[in-house]
Backbone as a chain_set.jsonl record, in Angstrom:
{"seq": "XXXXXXXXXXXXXXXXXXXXXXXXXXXXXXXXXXXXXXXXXXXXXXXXXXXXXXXXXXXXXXXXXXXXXXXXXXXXXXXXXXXXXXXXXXXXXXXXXXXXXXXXXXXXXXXXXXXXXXXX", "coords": {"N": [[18.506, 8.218, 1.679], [15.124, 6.486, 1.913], [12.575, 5.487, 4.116], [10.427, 3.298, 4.71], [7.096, 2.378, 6.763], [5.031, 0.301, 7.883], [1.991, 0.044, 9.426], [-0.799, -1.658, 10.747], [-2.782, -3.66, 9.218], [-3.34, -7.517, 10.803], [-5.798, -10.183, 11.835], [-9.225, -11.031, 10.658], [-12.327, -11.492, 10.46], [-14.106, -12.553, 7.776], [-15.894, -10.046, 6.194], [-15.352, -8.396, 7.642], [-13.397, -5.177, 8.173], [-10.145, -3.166, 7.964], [-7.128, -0.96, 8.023], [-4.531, -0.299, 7.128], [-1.671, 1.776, 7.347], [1.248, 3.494, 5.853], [4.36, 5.058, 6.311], [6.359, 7.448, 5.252], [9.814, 8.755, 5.266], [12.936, 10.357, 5.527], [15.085, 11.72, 3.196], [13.454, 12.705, 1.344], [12.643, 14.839, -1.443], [10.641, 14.984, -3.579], [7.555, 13.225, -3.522], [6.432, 10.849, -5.215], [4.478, 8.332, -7.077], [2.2, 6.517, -4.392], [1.284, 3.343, -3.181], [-0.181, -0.479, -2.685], [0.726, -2.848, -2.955], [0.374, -6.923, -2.571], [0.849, -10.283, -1.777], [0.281, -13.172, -1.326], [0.603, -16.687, -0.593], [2.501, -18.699, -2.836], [1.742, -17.207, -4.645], [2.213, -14.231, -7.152], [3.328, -11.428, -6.479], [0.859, -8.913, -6.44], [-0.429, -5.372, -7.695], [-2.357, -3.604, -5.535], [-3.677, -0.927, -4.978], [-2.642, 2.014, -6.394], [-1.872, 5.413, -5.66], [-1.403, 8.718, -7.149], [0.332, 11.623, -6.894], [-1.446, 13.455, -7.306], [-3.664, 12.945, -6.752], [-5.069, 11.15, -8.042], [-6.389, 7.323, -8.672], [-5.913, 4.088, -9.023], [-7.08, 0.559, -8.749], [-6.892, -2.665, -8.303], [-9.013, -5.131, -9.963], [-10.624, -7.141, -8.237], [-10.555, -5.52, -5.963], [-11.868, -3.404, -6.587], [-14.615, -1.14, -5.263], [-14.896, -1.923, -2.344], [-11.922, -1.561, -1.393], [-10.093, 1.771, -0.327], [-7.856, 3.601, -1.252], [-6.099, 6.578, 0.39], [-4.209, 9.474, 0.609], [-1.317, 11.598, 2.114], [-0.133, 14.295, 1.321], [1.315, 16.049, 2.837], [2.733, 14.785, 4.894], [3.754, 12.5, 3.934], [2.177, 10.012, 3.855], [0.315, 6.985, 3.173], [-2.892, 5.605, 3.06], [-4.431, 2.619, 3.381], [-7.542, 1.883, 3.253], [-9.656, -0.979, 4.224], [-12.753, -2.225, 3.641], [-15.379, -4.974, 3.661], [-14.26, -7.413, 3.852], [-12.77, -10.667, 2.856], [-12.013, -14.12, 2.018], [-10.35, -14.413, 0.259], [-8.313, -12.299, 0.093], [-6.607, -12.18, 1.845], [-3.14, -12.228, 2.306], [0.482, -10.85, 2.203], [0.494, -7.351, 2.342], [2.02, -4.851, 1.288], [4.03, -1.811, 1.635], [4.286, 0.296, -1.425], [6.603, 3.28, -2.801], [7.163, 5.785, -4.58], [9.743, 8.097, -5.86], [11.775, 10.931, -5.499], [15.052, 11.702, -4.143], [17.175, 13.435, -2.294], [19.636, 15.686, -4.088], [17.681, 14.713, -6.422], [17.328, 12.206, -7.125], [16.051, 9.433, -8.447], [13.442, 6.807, -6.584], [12.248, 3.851, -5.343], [10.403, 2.537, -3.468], [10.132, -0.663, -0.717], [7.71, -1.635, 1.326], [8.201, -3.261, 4.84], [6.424, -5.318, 4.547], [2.907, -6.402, 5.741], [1.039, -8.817, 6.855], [-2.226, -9.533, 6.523], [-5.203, -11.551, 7.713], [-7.509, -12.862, 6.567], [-10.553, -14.831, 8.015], [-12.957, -17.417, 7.598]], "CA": [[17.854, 6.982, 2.102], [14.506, 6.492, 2.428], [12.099, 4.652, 4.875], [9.008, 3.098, 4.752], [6.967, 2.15, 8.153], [3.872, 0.196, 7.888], [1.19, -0.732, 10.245], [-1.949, -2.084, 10.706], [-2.997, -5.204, 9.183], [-3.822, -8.392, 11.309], [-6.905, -10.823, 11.655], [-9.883, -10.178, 10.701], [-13.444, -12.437, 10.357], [-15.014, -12.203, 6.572], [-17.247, -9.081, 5.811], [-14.649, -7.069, 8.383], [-12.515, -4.514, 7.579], [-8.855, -3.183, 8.13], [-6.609, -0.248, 8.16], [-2.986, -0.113, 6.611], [-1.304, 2.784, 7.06], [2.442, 3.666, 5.46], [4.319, 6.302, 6.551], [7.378, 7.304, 4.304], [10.453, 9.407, 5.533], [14.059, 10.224, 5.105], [15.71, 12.631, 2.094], [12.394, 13.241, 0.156], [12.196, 15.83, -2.385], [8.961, 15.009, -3.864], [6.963, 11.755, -3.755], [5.257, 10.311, -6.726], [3.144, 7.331, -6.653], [2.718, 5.735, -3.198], [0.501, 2.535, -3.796], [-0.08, -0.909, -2.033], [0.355, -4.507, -3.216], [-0.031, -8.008, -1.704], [1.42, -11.547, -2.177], [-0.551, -14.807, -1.238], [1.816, -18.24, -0.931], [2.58, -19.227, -3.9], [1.392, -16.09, -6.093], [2.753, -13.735, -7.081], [3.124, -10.292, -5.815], [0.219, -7.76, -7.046], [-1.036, -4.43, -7.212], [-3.945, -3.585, -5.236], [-4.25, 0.178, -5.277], [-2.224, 3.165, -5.847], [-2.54, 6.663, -5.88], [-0.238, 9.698, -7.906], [0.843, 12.64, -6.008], [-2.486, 14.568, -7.949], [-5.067, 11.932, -6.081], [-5.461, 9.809, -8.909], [-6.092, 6.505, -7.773], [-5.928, 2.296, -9.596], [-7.791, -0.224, -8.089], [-7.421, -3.894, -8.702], [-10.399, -5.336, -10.156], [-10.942, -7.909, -7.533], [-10.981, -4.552, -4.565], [-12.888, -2.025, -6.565], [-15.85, -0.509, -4.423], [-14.388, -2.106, -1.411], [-10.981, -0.91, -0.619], [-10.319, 2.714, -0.677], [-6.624, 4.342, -0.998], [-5.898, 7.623, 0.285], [-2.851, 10.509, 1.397], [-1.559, 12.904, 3.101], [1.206, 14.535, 0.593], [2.659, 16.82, 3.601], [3.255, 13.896, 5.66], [4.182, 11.416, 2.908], [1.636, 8.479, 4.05], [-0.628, 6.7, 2.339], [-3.995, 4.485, 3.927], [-5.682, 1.571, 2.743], [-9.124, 1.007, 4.042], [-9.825, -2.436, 3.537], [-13.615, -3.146, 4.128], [-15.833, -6.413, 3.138], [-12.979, -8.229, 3.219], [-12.94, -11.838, 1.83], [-10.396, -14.669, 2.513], [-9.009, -14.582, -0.63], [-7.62, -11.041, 0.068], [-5.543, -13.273, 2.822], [-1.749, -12.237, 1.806], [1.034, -9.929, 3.224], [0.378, -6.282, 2.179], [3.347, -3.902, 0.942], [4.259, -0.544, 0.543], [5.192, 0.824, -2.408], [6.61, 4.701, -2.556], [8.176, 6.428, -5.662], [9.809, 9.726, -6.199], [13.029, 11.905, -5.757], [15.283, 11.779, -2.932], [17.988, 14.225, -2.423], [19.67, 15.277, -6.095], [17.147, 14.562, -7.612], [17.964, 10.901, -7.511], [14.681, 8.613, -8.324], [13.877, 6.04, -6.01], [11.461, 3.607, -5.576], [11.216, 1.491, -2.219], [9.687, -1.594, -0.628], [7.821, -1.884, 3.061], [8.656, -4.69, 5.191], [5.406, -6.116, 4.585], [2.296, -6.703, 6.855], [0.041, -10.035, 7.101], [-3.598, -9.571, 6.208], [-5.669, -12.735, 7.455], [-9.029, -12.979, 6.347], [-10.735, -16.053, 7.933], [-14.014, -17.572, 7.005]], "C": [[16.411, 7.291, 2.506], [13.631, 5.093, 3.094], [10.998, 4.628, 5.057], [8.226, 2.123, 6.15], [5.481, 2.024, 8.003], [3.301, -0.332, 9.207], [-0.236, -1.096, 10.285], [-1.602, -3.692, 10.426], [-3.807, -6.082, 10.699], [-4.871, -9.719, 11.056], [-8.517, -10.672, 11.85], [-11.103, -11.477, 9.93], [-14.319, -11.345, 8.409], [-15.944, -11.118, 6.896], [-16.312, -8.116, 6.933], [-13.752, -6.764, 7.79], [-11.007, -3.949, 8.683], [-8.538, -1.781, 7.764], [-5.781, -0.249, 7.823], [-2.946, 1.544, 6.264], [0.162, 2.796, 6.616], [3.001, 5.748, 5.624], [6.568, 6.614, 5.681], [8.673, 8.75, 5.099], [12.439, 9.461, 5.222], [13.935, 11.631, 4.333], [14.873, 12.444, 0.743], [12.129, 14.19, -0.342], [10.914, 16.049, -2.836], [8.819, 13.304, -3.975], [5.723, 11.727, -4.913], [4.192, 9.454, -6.361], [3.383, 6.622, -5.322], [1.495, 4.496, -3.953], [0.645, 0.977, -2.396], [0.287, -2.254, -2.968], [0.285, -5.565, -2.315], [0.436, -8.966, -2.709], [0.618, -12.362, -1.428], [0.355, -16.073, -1.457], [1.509, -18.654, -1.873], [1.981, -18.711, -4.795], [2.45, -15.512, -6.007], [2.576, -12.073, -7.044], [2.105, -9.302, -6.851], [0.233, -6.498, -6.738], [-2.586, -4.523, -6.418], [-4.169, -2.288, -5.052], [-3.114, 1.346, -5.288], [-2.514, 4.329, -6.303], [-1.305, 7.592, -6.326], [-0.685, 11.205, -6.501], [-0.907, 13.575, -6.123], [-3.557, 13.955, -7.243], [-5.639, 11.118, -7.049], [-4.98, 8.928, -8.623], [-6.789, 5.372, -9.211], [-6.026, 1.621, -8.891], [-7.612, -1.517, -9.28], [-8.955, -4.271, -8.988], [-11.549, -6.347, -9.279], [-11.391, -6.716, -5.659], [-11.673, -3.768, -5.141], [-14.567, -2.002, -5.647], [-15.614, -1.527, -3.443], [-13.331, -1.708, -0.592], [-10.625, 0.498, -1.113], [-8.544, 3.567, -0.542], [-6.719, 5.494, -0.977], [-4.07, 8.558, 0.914], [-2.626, 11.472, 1.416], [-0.202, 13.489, 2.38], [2.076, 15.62, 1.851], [2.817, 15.925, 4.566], [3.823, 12.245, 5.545], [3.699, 10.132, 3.448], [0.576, 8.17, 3.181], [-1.311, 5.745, 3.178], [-4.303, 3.514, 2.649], [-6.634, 1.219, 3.358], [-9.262, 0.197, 3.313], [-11.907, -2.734, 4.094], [-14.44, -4.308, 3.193], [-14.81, -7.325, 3.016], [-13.742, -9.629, 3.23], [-11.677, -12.756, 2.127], [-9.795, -14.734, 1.518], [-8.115, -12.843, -0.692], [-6.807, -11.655, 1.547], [-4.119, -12.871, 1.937], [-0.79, -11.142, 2.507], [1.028, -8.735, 2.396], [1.576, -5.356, 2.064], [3.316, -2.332, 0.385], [4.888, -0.203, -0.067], [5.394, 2.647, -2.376], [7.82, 4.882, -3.624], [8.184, 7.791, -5.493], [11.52, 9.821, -5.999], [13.472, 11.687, -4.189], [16.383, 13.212, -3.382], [19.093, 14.107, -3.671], [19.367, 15.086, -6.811], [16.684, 13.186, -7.935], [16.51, 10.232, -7.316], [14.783, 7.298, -7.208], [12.457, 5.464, -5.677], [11.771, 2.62, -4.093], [9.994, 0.772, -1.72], [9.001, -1.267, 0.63], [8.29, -3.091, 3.31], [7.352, -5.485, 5.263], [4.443, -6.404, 5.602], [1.151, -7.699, 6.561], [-1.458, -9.604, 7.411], [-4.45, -11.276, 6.412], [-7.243, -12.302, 7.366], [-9.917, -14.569, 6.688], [-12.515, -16.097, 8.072], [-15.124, -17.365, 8.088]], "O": [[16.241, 8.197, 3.322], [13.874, 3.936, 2.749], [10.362, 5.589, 5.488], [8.866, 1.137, 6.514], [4.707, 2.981, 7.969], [3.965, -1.023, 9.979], [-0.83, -0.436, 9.433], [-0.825, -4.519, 10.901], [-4.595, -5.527, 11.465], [-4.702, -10.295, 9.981], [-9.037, -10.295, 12.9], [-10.748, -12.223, 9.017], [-14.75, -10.227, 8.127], [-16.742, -11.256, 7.823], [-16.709, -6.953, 7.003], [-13.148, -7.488, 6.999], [-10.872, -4.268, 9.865], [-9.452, -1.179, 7.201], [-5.493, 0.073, 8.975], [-3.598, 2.271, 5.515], [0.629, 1.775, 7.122], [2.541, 6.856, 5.348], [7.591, 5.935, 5.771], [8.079, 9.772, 5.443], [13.024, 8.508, 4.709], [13.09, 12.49, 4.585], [15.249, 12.178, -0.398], [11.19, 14.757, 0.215], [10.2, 17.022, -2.592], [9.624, 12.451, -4.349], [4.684, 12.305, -5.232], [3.259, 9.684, -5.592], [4.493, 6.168, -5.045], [0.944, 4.709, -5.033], [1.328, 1.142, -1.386], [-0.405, -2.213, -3.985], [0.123, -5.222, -1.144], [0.499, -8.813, -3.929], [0.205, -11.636, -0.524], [0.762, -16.341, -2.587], [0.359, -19.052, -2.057], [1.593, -19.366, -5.762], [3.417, -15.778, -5.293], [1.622, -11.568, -7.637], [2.54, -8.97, -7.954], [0.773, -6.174, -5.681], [-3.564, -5.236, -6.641], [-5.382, -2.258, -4.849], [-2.648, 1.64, -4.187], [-3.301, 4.467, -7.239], [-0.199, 7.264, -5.897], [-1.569, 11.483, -5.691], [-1.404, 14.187, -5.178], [-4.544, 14.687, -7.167], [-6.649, 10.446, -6.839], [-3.791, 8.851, -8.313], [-7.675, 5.622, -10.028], [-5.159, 1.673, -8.019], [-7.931, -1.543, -10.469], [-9.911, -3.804, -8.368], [-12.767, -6.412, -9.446], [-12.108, -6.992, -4.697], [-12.37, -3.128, -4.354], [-15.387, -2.918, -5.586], [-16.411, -2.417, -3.741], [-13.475, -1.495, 0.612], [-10.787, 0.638, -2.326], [-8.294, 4.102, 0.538], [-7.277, 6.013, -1.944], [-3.114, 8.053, 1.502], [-3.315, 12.377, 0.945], [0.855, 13.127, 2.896], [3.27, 15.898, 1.741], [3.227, 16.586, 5.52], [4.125, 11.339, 6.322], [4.484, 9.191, 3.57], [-0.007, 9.024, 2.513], [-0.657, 5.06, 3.965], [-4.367, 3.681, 1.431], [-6.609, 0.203, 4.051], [-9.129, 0.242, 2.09], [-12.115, -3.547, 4.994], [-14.077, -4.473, 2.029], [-14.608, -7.956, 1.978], [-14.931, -9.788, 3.506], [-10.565, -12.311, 2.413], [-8.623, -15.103, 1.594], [-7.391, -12.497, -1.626], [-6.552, -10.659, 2.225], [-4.106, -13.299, 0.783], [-1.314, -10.516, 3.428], [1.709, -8.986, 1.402], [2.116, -5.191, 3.158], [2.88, -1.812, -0.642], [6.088, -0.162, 0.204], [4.447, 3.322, -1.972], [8.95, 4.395, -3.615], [7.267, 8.542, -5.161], [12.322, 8.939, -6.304], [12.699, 11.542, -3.242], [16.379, 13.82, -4.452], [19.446, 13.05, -4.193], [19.947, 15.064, -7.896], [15.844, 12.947, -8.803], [15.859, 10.397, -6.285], [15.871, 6.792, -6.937], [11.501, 6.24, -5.669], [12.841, 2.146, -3.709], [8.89, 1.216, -2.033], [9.688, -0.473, 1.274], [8.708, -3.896, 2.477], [7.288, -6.353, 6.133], [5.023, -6.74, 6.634], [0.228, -7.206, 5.914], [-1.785, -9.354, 8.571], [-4.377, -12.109, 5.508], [-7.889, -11.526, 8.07], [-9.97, -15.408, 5.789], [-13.22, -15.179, 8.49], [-16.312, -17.462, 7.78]]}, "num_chains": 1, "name": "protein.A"}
């Protein structure tokens, strides 16, 4: 089993920035891609950046040269600096975390989501 444990987020006035951190634990062998997405009412859930075990990193085209994903592979977390933010980056923020748990066994898992407000 593994477990994903985000924090940060909150509210936050246009042109300020943000912090999301994810911190991943349990019966991890190796971790693959950790990454972030976001949902908005009545969208539907995106990517907005993730990164491979090697530090190669995918950026939505709506965050490039604004938000910046990074991690810490011996402590299996991953950041999102969020700055300039914008209210349409308003949605709840998720972590994503792939790889191997014990056996071998692939596994791919959700956070419980954290609320990003961006207001004007």
């Amino acid at each position: 089993q593994v477990q994903l444990v985000e924090s940060g987020g909150g509210l936050v006035q246009a042109g300020g920035s943000l912090r999301l951190s994810c911190a991943a634990s349990g019966s991890i062998i190796s971790m693959n891609a950790m990454g972030w997405y976001r949902q908005a009412p009545g969208k539907q859930r995106e990517l907005v950046a993730v990164i491979t075990s090697g530090g190669s990193t995918n950026y939505a085209d709506s965050v490039k040269g604004r938000f910046t994903i990074s991690r810490d592979n011996a402590k299996n977390t991953v950041v999102l600096q969020m700055n300039s933010l914008k209210p349409e980056d308003t949605a709840v923020y998720y972590c994503n975390a792939q790889g191997h748990s014990t056996g071998w066994r692939p596994f791919a898992y959700w956070g419980q989501g954290t609320q990003v407000t961006v207001s004007s």
